[in-house]
Amino acid sequence: MAKVLTSKEENYSQWYNDLVTKADLAENSSVRGCMVIKPYGYAIWEKMQSTLDQMFKKTGHSNAYFPLFIPKSFFSKEASHVEGFAKECAIVTHYRLKNSPDGKGVIVDETAKLEEELIVRPTSETIIWNTYKNWIQSYRDLPILINQWANVVRWEMRTRLFLRTAEFLWQEGHTAHASKEEALEETMKMINVYAEFAEKHLGIPVIIGSKTESERFAGALDTFCIEALMQDGKALQAGTSHFLGQNFAKAFDVKYSNKEGQLEHVWATSWGVSTRLIGALIMAHSDNNGLVLPPKIAPIHVVIIPIYKNNEELNRILDTCKDLKEKLENSGLTVKLDDRDTHKPGWKFAEYELKGIPVRIAIGQRDIENKTIEVARRDTLEKTTVSIDTAIDFIGNLMKDIQTNIYNKALTFRNNNTFEVNSYDEFKIAIEKGGFIKAFWDGSAETEAKIKEETKATIRCIPLGSKDIEGKCMVTGKPSKKQVIFARAY
RNA sequence: CGGGGUAUAGCGCAGUUGGCUAGCGUAUCUGCUUUGGGAGCAGAGGGUCGUCAGUUCGAGUCUGACUACCCCGACCA
């Protein structure tokens, strides 16, 4: 039957199952690879949303919403854009159903055919720039800094839960600027916001870089990305920020008059992260006991489990639990008290480890007598007995500890799995082991394609801020100034 | 769309050269004993064996077609 992931990833399936499942659509349905995000998975997404939203507000952005349906004609306006998305679009052709004459169910009413087909958005550049056209006349109208939280549909040939679903949730920022410099600055600003979010909140170290021409977003002049390394040695693109130049402004005829009174095309950026980040979180941190969530993204920080033999004992222990819960909540943490008598303590321990709750507290009769609690941290699985008087401070510090420890662990993993190679032979061996591989590349699309063809490895990015070093392309031997990052990717 | 594989209880699986009442683990429900790491015992419920056709006295098992899913490629956040 349906298995979510394979080989090493098979281990992840039961944890995925807590967060998300494959949508159970009707048999014969041609909709494939849609996901149901379960409450716990959605709670993680909400946490990501609120954190990102705050970061966007700080950088001056506002949220707005644009239509799900995009007229087909919008897509024909930017040639390279349609080239990139044409093969994976869902198209609405009719607007009405009717009862089938043979009495079996419903059929499409052929008389209700749309004049112009509608495309279910795979991304919103076209409809947004068609709208911006009416919003922008003067340099006084710029910049426009807008973000949208939405769902998009891409009819991929192959899907994979979380990492590549037919429909996914994301945020897409679309900005309009008066100058190239300002747009470029915005592009860089937002990729840095993503990097900060990934590292400080998700605990996932990322490499910021630019994409090669072949990996670039359809319609962009330059694409910047953050690349993360998963525990199975494969790379995952965790976020992108595109410098769109004047491509969309020209395609949708968006001009403004500058201070000198001359008409100019507007400069554009777009940037986004998606529910794929939940997949990144799982695959970057999980261990054999399940998920490991960094405190800053965990929907629940602390779970308290009372341990008791009978109702009388429970009532005594519960008072202590409730009191502790309140104090922890006052210190800014989200706390769950699990006093269900339908499951045994051992069952609950395993359950919350599976869910990745950062800290678990157990309180039993002997703790009441000793005025202690047992604190277990998820990242190291260590247990400590702490005096109840010092518990709040202890747990507050523990949260910070866990957050940095998770990041450091992932960073160490990445460092141990980043290799530098000087020859193509070395490269071929290294790529089989997985990880990031730094190598010189001559900058040509032919060489890039050859490497991909022969090793399935792609150039993840050209790291930003790396200094020029003299070297020779590992394949052609031509002079090269930059080492780029290769990996097999999701 | 090409190549390979799978389809039997909610989930994971077994089912012999066709043989009569389709099984195991787990989960679920009931009762008692348990409760500091996914408890034990006893009992119960749950399946038109993916769909349609064919061969046969008889099909989960053999044949054909269809469908869905999984893996590998092409595509991709």
Coordinates of C-alpha atoms (C1' of nucleotides) in Angstrom, one line a residue:
Chain A
M1 CA 0.0 0.0 0.0
A2 CA 1.0 3.6 0.1
K3 CA 4.3 4.3 1.6
V4 CA 5.3 7.8 2.2
L5 CA 9.1 7.6 1.9
T6 CA 11.6 5.0 1.1
S7 CA 14.9 3.6 2.3
K8 CA 16.4 5.7 5.1
E9 CA 13.5 8.1 4.8
E10 CA 11.1 5.2 5.6
N11 CA 11.9 6.0 9.2
Y12 CA 10.3 9.4 8.8
S13 CA 6.9 8.1 7.7
Q14 CA 5.3 7.6 11.1
W15 CA 6.3 11.1 12.1
Y16 CA 5.1 12.6 8.9
N17 CA 1.9 10.8 9.7
D18 CA 1.4 12.9 12.8
L19 CA 1.7 16.1 10.7
V20 CA 0.5 15.3 7.3
T21 CA -1.1 12.6 5.2
K22 CA -1.6 12.0 1.6
A23 CA -5.1 13.2 0.7
D24 CA -7.6 10.5 0.5
L25 CA -9.3 11.4 -2.8
A26 CA -11.8 9.4 -4.7
E27 CA -10.6 6.4 -6.6
N28 CA -10.0 7.2 -10.3
S29 CA -9.4 10.8 -9.3
S30 CA -6.6 12.3 -11.4
V31 CA -5.6 14.6 -8.6
R32 CA -2.4 13.2 -7.3
G33 CA 0.0 14.2 -4.6
C34 CA -2.3 16.5 -2.6
M35 CA -1.7 16.5 1.2
V36 CA -3.9 16.9 4.2
I37 CA -2.0 18.9 6.9
K38 CA -3.1 17.6 10.3
P39 CA -3.6 19.9 13.3
Y40 CA -0.1 19.4 14.7
G41 CA 1.5 19.9 11.3
Y42 CA -0.6 23.0 10.8
A43 CA 0.3 24.4 14.2
I44 CA 4.0 24.3 13.1
W45 CA 3.1 26.1 9.9
E46 CA 1.1 28.7 11.8
K47 CA 4.2 29.3 14.0
M48 CA 6.3 29.8 10.9
Q49 CA 3.7 32.1 9.5
S50 CA 3.6 34.3 12.5
T51 CA 7.3 34.5 12.9
L52 CA 7.8 35.4 9.2
D53 CA 5.0 37.9 9.3
Q54 CA 6.7 39.8 12.1
M55 CA 10.0 39.8 10.1
F56 CA 8.2 41.0 7.0
K57 CA 6.5 43.8 9.0
K58 CA 9.9 44.9 10.3
T59 CA 11.2 45.1 6.7
G60 CA 8.2 47.3 5.8
H61 CA 6.0 44.7 4.0
S62 CA 2.2 44.4 4.2
N63 CA -0.1 41.4 3.4
A64 CA -2.6 41.4 0.7
Y65 CA -4.5 38.8 -1.3
F66 CA -4.9 38.2 -5.1
P67 CA -7.2 35.8 -7.0
L68 CA -6.6 32.1 -7.2
F69 CA -7.7 32.1 -10.9
I70 CA -5.5 33.8 -13.6
P71 CA -6.8 34.3 -17.1
K72 CA -4.8 32.3 -19.6
S73 CA -3.8 35.3 -21.6
F74 CA -1.8 36.7 -18.7
F75 CA 0.6 33.9 -19.0
S76 CA 1.4 34.6 -22.6
K77 CA 2.8 38.0 -21.8
E78 CA 6.1 37.0 -20.3
A79 CA 7.7 34.4 -22.6
S80 CA 10.3 32.7 -20.3
H81 CA 7.7 32.7 -17.5
V82 CA 5.2 30.7 -19.4
E83 CA 7.9 28.5 -20.7
G84 CA 8.7 27.6 -17.1
F85 CA 5.2 26.9 -15.9
A86 CA 3.2 25.9 -18.9
K87 CA 3.9 22.2 -18.4
E88 CA 2.5 22.1 -14.9
C89 CA -0.7 24.1 -14.8
A90 CA -4.3 23.1 -13.8
I91 CA -6.8 24.7 -16.1
V92 CA -10.4 25.6 -15.5
T93 CA -12.5 25.3 -18.6
H94 CA -16.1 25.1 -17.4
Y95 CA -18.2 26.6 -14.6
R96 CA -21.2 24.3 -14.3
L97 CA -22.2 20.6 -13.7
K98 CA -25.4 18.9 -14.5
N99 CA -27.1 15.6 -13.8
S100 CA -26.0 12.8 -16.1
P101 CA -28.8 11.7 -18.5
D102 CA -28.1 8.1 -17.5
G103 CA -28.8 9.0 -13.9
K104 CA -25.3 8.1 -12.7
G105 CA -23.8 11.1 -10.9
V106 CA -23.0 14.4 -12.6
I107 CA -21.2 15.5 -15.7
V108 CA -19.7 18.7 -17.0
D109 CA -22.3 20.9 -18.7
E110 CA -20.7 21.5 -22.1
T111 CA -22.8 24.6 -22.6
A112 CA -21.1 26.2 -19.7
K113 CA -17.7 26.6 -21.3
L114 CA -15.6 29.6 -20.3
E115 CA -14.8 32.2 -23.0
E116 CA -11.2 32.2 -21.7
E117 CA -9.7 29.4 -19.7
L118 CA -8.6 30.2 -16.2
I119 CA -5.3 28.9 -14.8
V120 CA -5.1 27.9 -11.1
R121 CA -2.1 30.0 -10.0
P122 CA 1.2 28.2 -9.9
T123 CA 2.6 31.5 -8.7
S124 CA 1.1 35.0 -8.8
E125 CA 3.6 37.2 -10.7
T126 CA 1.3 37.6 -13.7
I127 CA -2.0 38.6 -11.9
I128 CA -0.1 40.8 -9.4
W129 CA 1.7 42.7 -12.1
N130 CA -1.5 43.1 -14.0
T131 CA -2.9 44.7 -10.9
Y132 CA 0.2 46.8 -10.1
K133 CA -0.2 48.4 -13.6
N134 CA -3.2 50.3 -12.2
W135 CA -1.5 51.1 -8.9
I136 CA 1.6 52.7 -10.3
Q137 CA 1.8 56.0 -12.1
S138 CA 4.5 58.1 -10.3
Y139 CA 7.7 57.6 -8.4
R140 CA 5.5 58.6 -5.4
D141 CA 3.6 55.3 -5.7
L142 CA 6.8 53.3 -5.2
P143 CA 8.0 51.2 -3.7
I144 CA 5.2 48.6 -3.4
L145 CA 6.1 46.1 -0.7
I146 CA 3.5 43.3 -0.6
N147 CA 3.3 39.8 0.6
Q148 CA 0.6 37.2 0.1
W149 CA -0.1 34.0 2.0
A150 CA -1.7 31.6 -0.3
N151 CA -2.0 28.2 -1.8
V152 CA -0.6 27.4 -5.3
V153 CA -1.0 24.4 -7.6
R154 CA 1.7 22.9 -9.7
W155 CA 0.9 19.8 -11.6
E156 CA 4.2 18.1 -11.1
M157 CA 4.9 14.8 -12.8
R158 CA 6.1 13.3 -9.6
T159 CA 5.2 14.4 -6.1
R160 CA 6.5 13.7 -2.7
L161 CA 4.8 14.6 0.6
F162 CA 5.8 18.0 1.9
L163 CA 8.7 18.4 -0.5
R164 CA 6.7 18.4 -3.7
T165 CA 2.9 18.3 -3.4
A166 CA 0.5 19.2 -6.2
E167 CA -1.0 21.9 -4.0
F168 CA 1.1 23.7 -1.3
L169 CA 0.9 26.6 1.0
W170 CA 3.4 29.4 0.8
Q171 CA 4.0 33.1 1.1
E172 CA 5.0 35.1 -2.0
G173 CA 6.4 38.6 -1.8
H174 CA 6.0 40.8 -4.8
T175 CA 7.7 44.2 -4.8
A176 CA 8.0 47.0 -7.2
H177 CA 10.8 49.6 -7.2
A178 CA 11.9 52.7 -8.9
S179 CA 15.5 51.6 -9.5
K180 CA 17.5 48.6 -10.2
E181 CA 19.7 49.2 -7.2
E182 CA 16.7 49.3 -4.9
A183 CA 15.2 46.1 -6.3
L184 CA 18.5 44.3 -6.0
E185 CA 18.8 45.5 -2.4
E186 CA 15.3 44.2 -1.7
T187 CA 16.2 40.8 -3.3
M188 CA 19.2 40.5 -1.0
K189 CA 17.4 41.8 2.0
M190 CA 14.7 39.1 1.8
I191 CA 17.1 36.2 1.1
N192 CA 18.9 37.3 4.3
V193 CA 15.6 37.4 6.2
Y194 CA 15.0 33.8 5.1
A195 CA 18.5 32.8 6.1
E196 CA 18.0 34.3 9.6
F197 CA 14.6 32.6 9.9
A198 CA 16.1 29.2 8.9
E199 CA 19.1 29.5 11.2
K200 CA 17.7 31.3 14.3
H201 CA 14.2 29.8 14.4
L202 CA 14.3 26.5 12.5
G203 CA 17.8 25.7 13.7
I204 CA 18.8 24.8 10.1
P205 CA 22.2 26.2 8.9
V206 CA 21.9 27.4 5.3
I207 CA 24.2 28.5 2.5
I208 CA 23.1 31.7 0.8
G209 CA 24.0 31.8 -2.8
S210 CA 22.9 32.6 -6.3
K211 CA 21.5 30.1 -8.8
T212 CA 23.1 29.3 -12.1
E213 CA 21.1 30.3 -15.2
S214 CA 19.7 26.8 -15.7
E215 CA 18.3 26.7 -12.1
R216 CA 16.9 30.2 -12.2
F217 CA 13.3 31.1 -11.7
A218 CA 11.3 31.4 -14.9
G219 CA 11.3 35.1 -15.8
A220 CA 14.1 36.2 -13.3
L221 CA 17.4 37.8 -14.1
D222 CA 18.9 36.5 -10.9
T223 CA 17.7 34.0 -8.3
F224 CA 19.1 33.8 -4.8
C225 CA 18.5 30.8 -2.6
I226 CA 19.2 29.3 0.8
E227 CA 20.4 25.7 0.6
A228 CA 20.2 23.3 3.5
L229 CA 21.6 19.8 3.9
M230 CA 19.4 17.1 5.1
Q231 CA 20.5 14.2 7.3
D232 CA 20.4 11.7 4.3
G233 CA 23.0 13.8 2.5
K234 CA 20.7 15.4 0.0
A235 CA 20.3 19.2 -0.4
L236 CA 17.0 21.0 0.0
Q237 CA 16.3 24.5 -1.4
A238 CA 14.6 26.1 1.5
G239 CA 13.8 29.5 0.1
T240 CA 14.3 31.8 -2.9
S241 CA 14.4 35.5 -3.7
H242 CA 14.3 36.6 -7.3
F243 CA 15.5 39.8 -9.0
L244 CA 13.0 40.1 -11.8
G245 CA 14.6 43.1 -13.5
Q246 CA 12.0 44.9 -15.7
N247 CA 10.7 41.7 -17.3
F248 CA 7.3 41.8 -15.7
A249 CA 7.0 45.5 -15.9
K250 CA 7.6 45.4 -19.6
A251 CA 5.3 42.4 -20.1
F252 CA 2.4 44.1 -18.2
D253 CA 3.4 47.6 -19.3
V254 CA 4.0 49.0 -15.8
K255 CA 5.6 52.4 -16.1
Y256 CA 6.0 55.3 -13.7
S257 CA 7.1 58.9 -14.3
N258 CA 10.3 59.7 -12.4
K259 CA 11.3 63.0 -10.8
E260 CA 12.4 64.3 -14.2
G261 CA 9.0 63.5 -15.7
Q262 CA 10.2 60.7 -17.9
L263 CA 8.4 57.4 -18.1
E264 CA 10.4 54.3 -17.0
H265 CA 9.6 50.7 -16.4
V266 CA 9.4 49.5 -12.8
W267 CA 11.9 47.1 -11.3
A268 CA 10.6 44.0 -9.6
T269 CA 11.4 41.3 -7.1
S270 CA 9.6 38.2 -5.8
W271 CA 10.4 35.8 -3.0
G272 CA 8.9 32.9 -1.2
V273 CA 9.0 30.0 1.2
S274 CA 6.6 27.1 1.4
T275 CA 5.3 24.2 3.5
R276 CA 8.4 22.5 2.2
L277 CA 10.0 24.1 5.3
I278 CA 8.1 21.7 7.5
G279 CA 9.8 18.8 5.5
A280 CA 13.1 20.5 6.0
L281 CA 12.5 20.7 9.7
I282 CA 11.7 17.0 9.9
M283 CA 14.6 15.8 7.8
A284 CA 17.2 18.1 9.3
H285 CA 16.6 17.3 13.0
S286 CA 14.7 14.0 13.5
D287 CA 16.4 11.1 15.3
N288 CA 15.3 7.5 15.9
N289 CA 12.7 8.6 18.4
G290 CA 10.9 10.9 16.2
L291 CA 10.8 14.6 15.5
V292 CA 13.0 17.1 17.2
L293 CA 11.6 20.6 17.2
P294 CA 13.5 23.7 18.1
P295 CA 11.7 25.6 20.9
K296 CA 11.2 28.7 18.8
I297 CA 9.0 26.7 16.3
A298 CA 7.5 24.1 18.6
P299 CA 3.7 24.6 19.0
I300 CA 4.1 23.2 22.5
H301 CA 7.2 23.9 24.5
V302 CA 6.6 21.8 27.6
V303 CA 4.4 18.8 28.3
I304 CA 3.7 17.8 31.9
I305 CA 2.9 14.2 32.7
P306 CA 1.5 13.3 36.1
I307 CA 2.4 9.8 37.3
Y308 CA -0.1 8.3 39.8
K309 CA -1.5 5.0 41.0
N310 CA -5.0 6.1 41.9
N311 CA -7.4 9.0 41.7
E312 CA -6.6 10.2 45.2
E313 CA -2.9 10.4 44.3
L314 CA -3.6 12.1 41.0
N315 CA -5.6 14.8 42.7
R316 CA -2.7 15.6 44.9
I317 CA -0.2 15.6 42.1
L318 CA -2.5 17.6 39.8
D319 CA -2.4 20.6 42.0
T320 CA 1.3 20.8 41.7
C321 CA 1.1 20.2 37.9
K322 CA -1.4 23.0 37.4
D323 CA 0.5 25.4 39.5
L324 CA 3.7 24.7 37.6
K325 CA 1.8 25.0 34.3
E326 CA 0.6 28.4 35.2
K327 CA 4.0 29.6 36.2
L328 CA 5.6 28.3 33.1
E329 CA 2.9 29.9 31.0
N330 CA 3.5 33.2 32.8
S331 CA 7.2 32.9 31.7
G332 CA 6.0 32.9 28.1
L333 CA 6.0 29.2 27.3
T334 CA 3.2 27.1 25.8
V335 CA 2.5 24.2 28.2
K336 CA 0.4 21.1 27.9
L337 CA -0.7 19.1 30.9
D338 CA -1.6 15.6 29.8
D339 CA -3.6 14.1 32.7
R340 CA -5.5 11.6 30.5
D341 CA -6.0 8.3 32.2
T342 CA -6.5 6.6 28.9
H343 CA -2.8 6.2 28.3
K344 CA 0.1 5.1 30.6
P345 CA 3.1 7.3 31.3
G346 CA 5.4 5.2 29.1
W347 CA 3.0 5.6 26.2
K348 CA 2.9 9.3 26.7
F349 CA 6.7 9.6 26.9
A350 CA 7.1 7.9 23.6
E351 CA 4.2 9.9 22.1
Y352 CA 5.7 13.3 22.9
E353 CA 9.1 12.3 21.8
L354 CA 7.6 11.3 18.5
K355 CA 6.1 14.8 18.3
G356 CA 9.3 16.5 19.1
I357 CA 8.1 18.5 22.2
P358 CA 11.4 20.1 23.5
V359 CA 10.9 19.5 27.2
R360 CA 8.9 16.9 29.1
I361 CA 8.2 17.1 32.8
A362 CA 7.2 14.1 34.9
I363 CA 5.7 14.6 38.4
G364 CA 5.0 11.6 40.7
Q365 CA 4.4 10.9 44.3
R366 CA 8.1 10.8 45.2
D367 CA 8.6 14.2 43.5
I368 CA 5.8 15.6 45.7
E369 CA 7.6 14.3 48.7
N370 CA 11.0 15.6 47.6
K371 CA 9.6 18.9 46.1
T372 CA 11.3 18.0 42.8
I373 CA 10.3 17.4 39.2
E374 CA 11.9 15.3 36.5
V375 CA 12.9 17.3 33.4
A376 CA 13.7 15.5 30.2
R377 CA 15.0 17.3 27.1
R378 CA 14.1 16.0 23.7
D379 CA 17.3 16.9 21.8
T380 CA 19.7 14.8 24.0
L381 CA 17.1 12.7 25.8
E382 CA 18.8 13.6 29.1
K383 CA 16.8 13.5 32.3
T384 CA 17.5 15.8 35.3
T385 CA 15.8 16.0 38.6
V386 CA 15.3 19.6 39.5
S387 CA 14.0 21.3 42.7
I388 CA 10.6 22.7 42.0
D389 CA 11.6 26.1 43.3
T390 CA 14.3 26.6 40.6
A391 CA 12.2 24.9 37.9
I392 CA 11.1 28.0 36.0
D393 CA 14.6 29.4 35.6
F394 CA 16.0 26.0 34.8
I395 CA 13.4 25.4 32.0
G396 CA 13.8 28.9 30.6
N397 CA 17.5 28.4 30.2
L398 CA 17.0 24.9 28.9
M399 CA 14.9 26.3 26.0
K400 CA 17.8 28.5 24.9
D401 CA 20.2 25.6 25.3
I402 CA 18.1 23.3 23.2
Q403 CA 17.6 25.9 20.5
T404 CA 21.4 26.5 20.1
N405 CA 22.2 22.8 20.6
I406 CA 19.9 21.8 17.7
Y407 CA 21.4 24.4 15.5
N408 CA 25.0 23.4 16.4
K409 CA 24.3 19.8 15.9
A410 CA 23.0 20.5 12.4
L411 CA 25.9 22.7 11.7
T412 CA 28.4 20.1 12.8
F413 CA 26.6 17.6 10.6
R414 CA 26.9 19.9 7.6
N415 CA 30.5 20.7 8.3
N416 CA 31.3 17.0 8.5
N417 CA 29.5 16.4 5.2
T418 CA 30.9 19.3 3.2
F419 CA 33.8 18.2 1.0
E420 CA 36.2 20.0 -1.3
V421 CA 37.4 18.2 -4.4
N422 CA 39.9 19.0 -7.1
S423 CA 39.2 16.4 -9.7
Y424 CA 36.2 15.0 -11.4
D425 CA 37.1 11.5 -10.3
E426 CA 37.2 12.6 -6.7
F427 CA 33.9 14.4 -7.3
K428 CA 32.2 11.2 -8.6
I429 CA 33.2 9.3 -5.5
A430 CA 32.2 12.1 -3.1
I431 CA 28.8 12.6 -4.6
E432 CA 27.9 9.0 -4.0
K433 CA 28.4 9.6 -0.3
G434 CA 26.1 12.6 -0.2
G435 CA 26.7 16.0 1.3
F436 CA 27.7 19.4 -0.1
I437 CA 30.7 19.3 -2.5
K438 CA 32.7 22.4 -3.2
A439 CA 34.4 22.3 -6.6
F440 CA 35.7 24.6 -9.3
W441 CA 33.4 25.0 -12.3
D442 CA 34.1 26.8 -15.5
G443 CA 30.8 28.7 -15.6
S444 CA 29.4 27.0 -18.7
A445 CA 25.9 25.5 -19.0
E446 CA 27.4 22.6 -21.0
T447 CA 29.7 21.5 -18.2
E448 CA 26.9 21.9 -15.7
A449 CA 24.6 19.8 -17.8
K450 CA 27.3 17.1 -18.3
I451 CA 27.8 16.9 -14.6
K452 CA 24.1 16.6 -13.9
E453 CA 23.8 13.9 -16.6
E454 CA 26.6 11.8 -15.4
T455 CA 26.3 12.2 -11.6
K456 CA 22.7 13.5 -10.9
A457 CA 24.4 16.3 -9.0
T458 CA 23.3 19.9 -9.6
I459 CA 24.9 23.2 -8.7
R460 CA 23.0 24.1 -5.6
C461 CA 24.4 27.6 -5.5
I462 CA 27.3 29.9 -6.1
P463 CA 27.9 31.0 -2.5
L464 CA 27.6 34.7 -1.8
G465 CA 30.5 36.6 -0.3
S466 CA 33.1 33.9 -1.2
K467 CA 36.4 35.3 -2.2
D468 CA 37.8 34.7 -5.7
I469 CA 40.4 31.9 -5.8
E470 CA 42.4 30.9 -8.8
G471 CA 41.5 27.4 -9.8
K472 CA 40.7 25.1 -12.7
C473 CA 37.3 23.6 -13.6
M474 CA 37.3 20.0 -12.4
V475 CA 35.8 18.8 -15.6
T476 CA 37.2 20.9 -18.4
G477 CA 40.4 22.2 -16.7
K478 CA 39.5 25.7 -17.9
P479 CA 40.4 28.6 -15.5
S480 CA 37.8 29.2 -12.8
K481 CA 37.6 31.8 -10.0
K482 CA 34.8 30.4 -7.9
Q483 CA 34.1 27.3 -6.1
V484 CA 30.5 26.4 -6.3
I485 CA 28.4 24.0 -4.2
F486 CA 27.2 20.7 -5.7
A487 CA 24.8 18.2 -4.3
R488 CA 22.1 15.8 -5.1
A489 CA 18.9 17.6 -4.3
Y490 CA 15.2 17.0 -3.6
Chain B
rC1 C1' 5.2 9.4 -20.7
rG2 C1' 9.3 5.2 -20.5
rG3 C1' 11.4 1.0 -17.2
rG4 C1' 10.5 -2.0 -12.7
rG5 C1' 7.2 -3.5 -8.6
rU6 C1' 2.7 -3.8 -5.5
rA7 C1' -2.8 -4.3 -4.5
rU8 C1' -5.8 -9.5 1.2
rA9 C1' -9.3 -6.1 8.3
rG10 C1' -7.8 1.0 10.4
rC11 C1' -2.3 0.1 9.7
rG12 C1' 1.8 -3.7 8.6
rC13 C1' 1.8 -8.5 6.5
rA14 C1' 1.3 -14.3 5.5
rG15 C1' -1.6 -17.4 2.5
rU16 C1' 2.1 -23.9 -0.4
rU17 C1' 1.2 -27.6 -6.8
rG18 C1' -6.3 -24.0 -7.2
rG19 C1' -9.8 -27.3 -2.3
rC20 C1' -14.4 -26.2 0.8
rU21 C1' -15.0 -22.0 7.6
rA22 C1' -9.2 -16.5 4.7
rG23 C1' -5.2 -16.1 8.8
rC24 C1' -1.0 -13.5 11.9
rG25 C1' 0.9 -9.0 14.2
rU26 C1' -0.8 -4.4 15.7
rA27 C1' -4.8 -1.1 16.6
rU28 C1' -10.2 -1.0 18.3
rC29 C1' -14.2 -2.6 22.1
rU30 C1' -15.4 -5.3 27.1
rG31 C1' -13.8 -7.1 32.0
rC32 C1' -10.1 -7.8 35.8
rU33 C1' -5.1 -6.7 37.4
rU34 C1' -1.7 -2.6 36.4
rU35 C1' 0.5 2.8 36.1
rG36 C1' 8.5 6.5 37.0
rG37 C1' 9.7 4.3 29.4
rG38 C1' 4.9 2.5 24.2
rA39 C1' 1.5 -3.1 30.4
rG40 C1' -0.5 -8.5 31.3
rC41 C1' -4.5 -12.1 31.0
rA42 C1' -9.3 -13.5 29.1
rG43 C1' -13.0 -12.5 25.6
rA44 C1' -15.4 -9.7 21.3
rG45 C1' -16.1 -7.0 16.8
rG46 C1' -14.0 -5.9 12.1
rG47 C1' -12.7 -8.6 5.0
rU48 C1' -17.9 -8.8 -1.3
rC49 C1' -9.0 -10.7 -1.1
rG50 C1' -8.3 -3.3 -6.1
rU51 C1' -12.2 -3.5 -10.5
rC52 C1' -14.3 -6.2 -14.6
rA53 C1' -14.2 -10.5 -17.5
rG54 C1' -12.4 -15.5 -18.5
rU55 C1' -10.7 -20.9 -17.4
rU56 C1' -12.6 -24.6 -13.7
rC57 C1' -17.0 -28.9 -10.2
rG58 C1' -14.3 -25.2 -7.3
rA59 C1' -10.3 -18.9 -7.8
rG60 C1' -7.1 -14.8 -2.6
rU61 C1' -4.3 -18.5 -5.7
rC62 C1' -4.3 -19.5 -13.0
rU63 C1' -5.3 -16.0 -17.6
rG64 C1' -6.5 -11.2 -19.8
rA65 C1' -7.9 -6.1 -19.6
rC66 C1' -8.5 -1.9 -16.6
rU67 C1' -7.5 1.2 -12.3
rA68 C1' -4.7 3.0 -8.3
rC69 C1' -0.3 3.3 -5.6
rC70 C1' 5.2 2.8 -4.8
rC71 C1' 10.4 3.1 -6.8
rC72 C1' 13.8 4.8 -10.9
rG73 C1' 14.1 8.7 -15.0
rA74 C1' 12.2 13.4 -17.5
rC75 C1' 9.8 18.2 -14.4
rC76 C1' 10.2 21.0 -9.8
rA77 C1' 9.7 25.1 -4.2

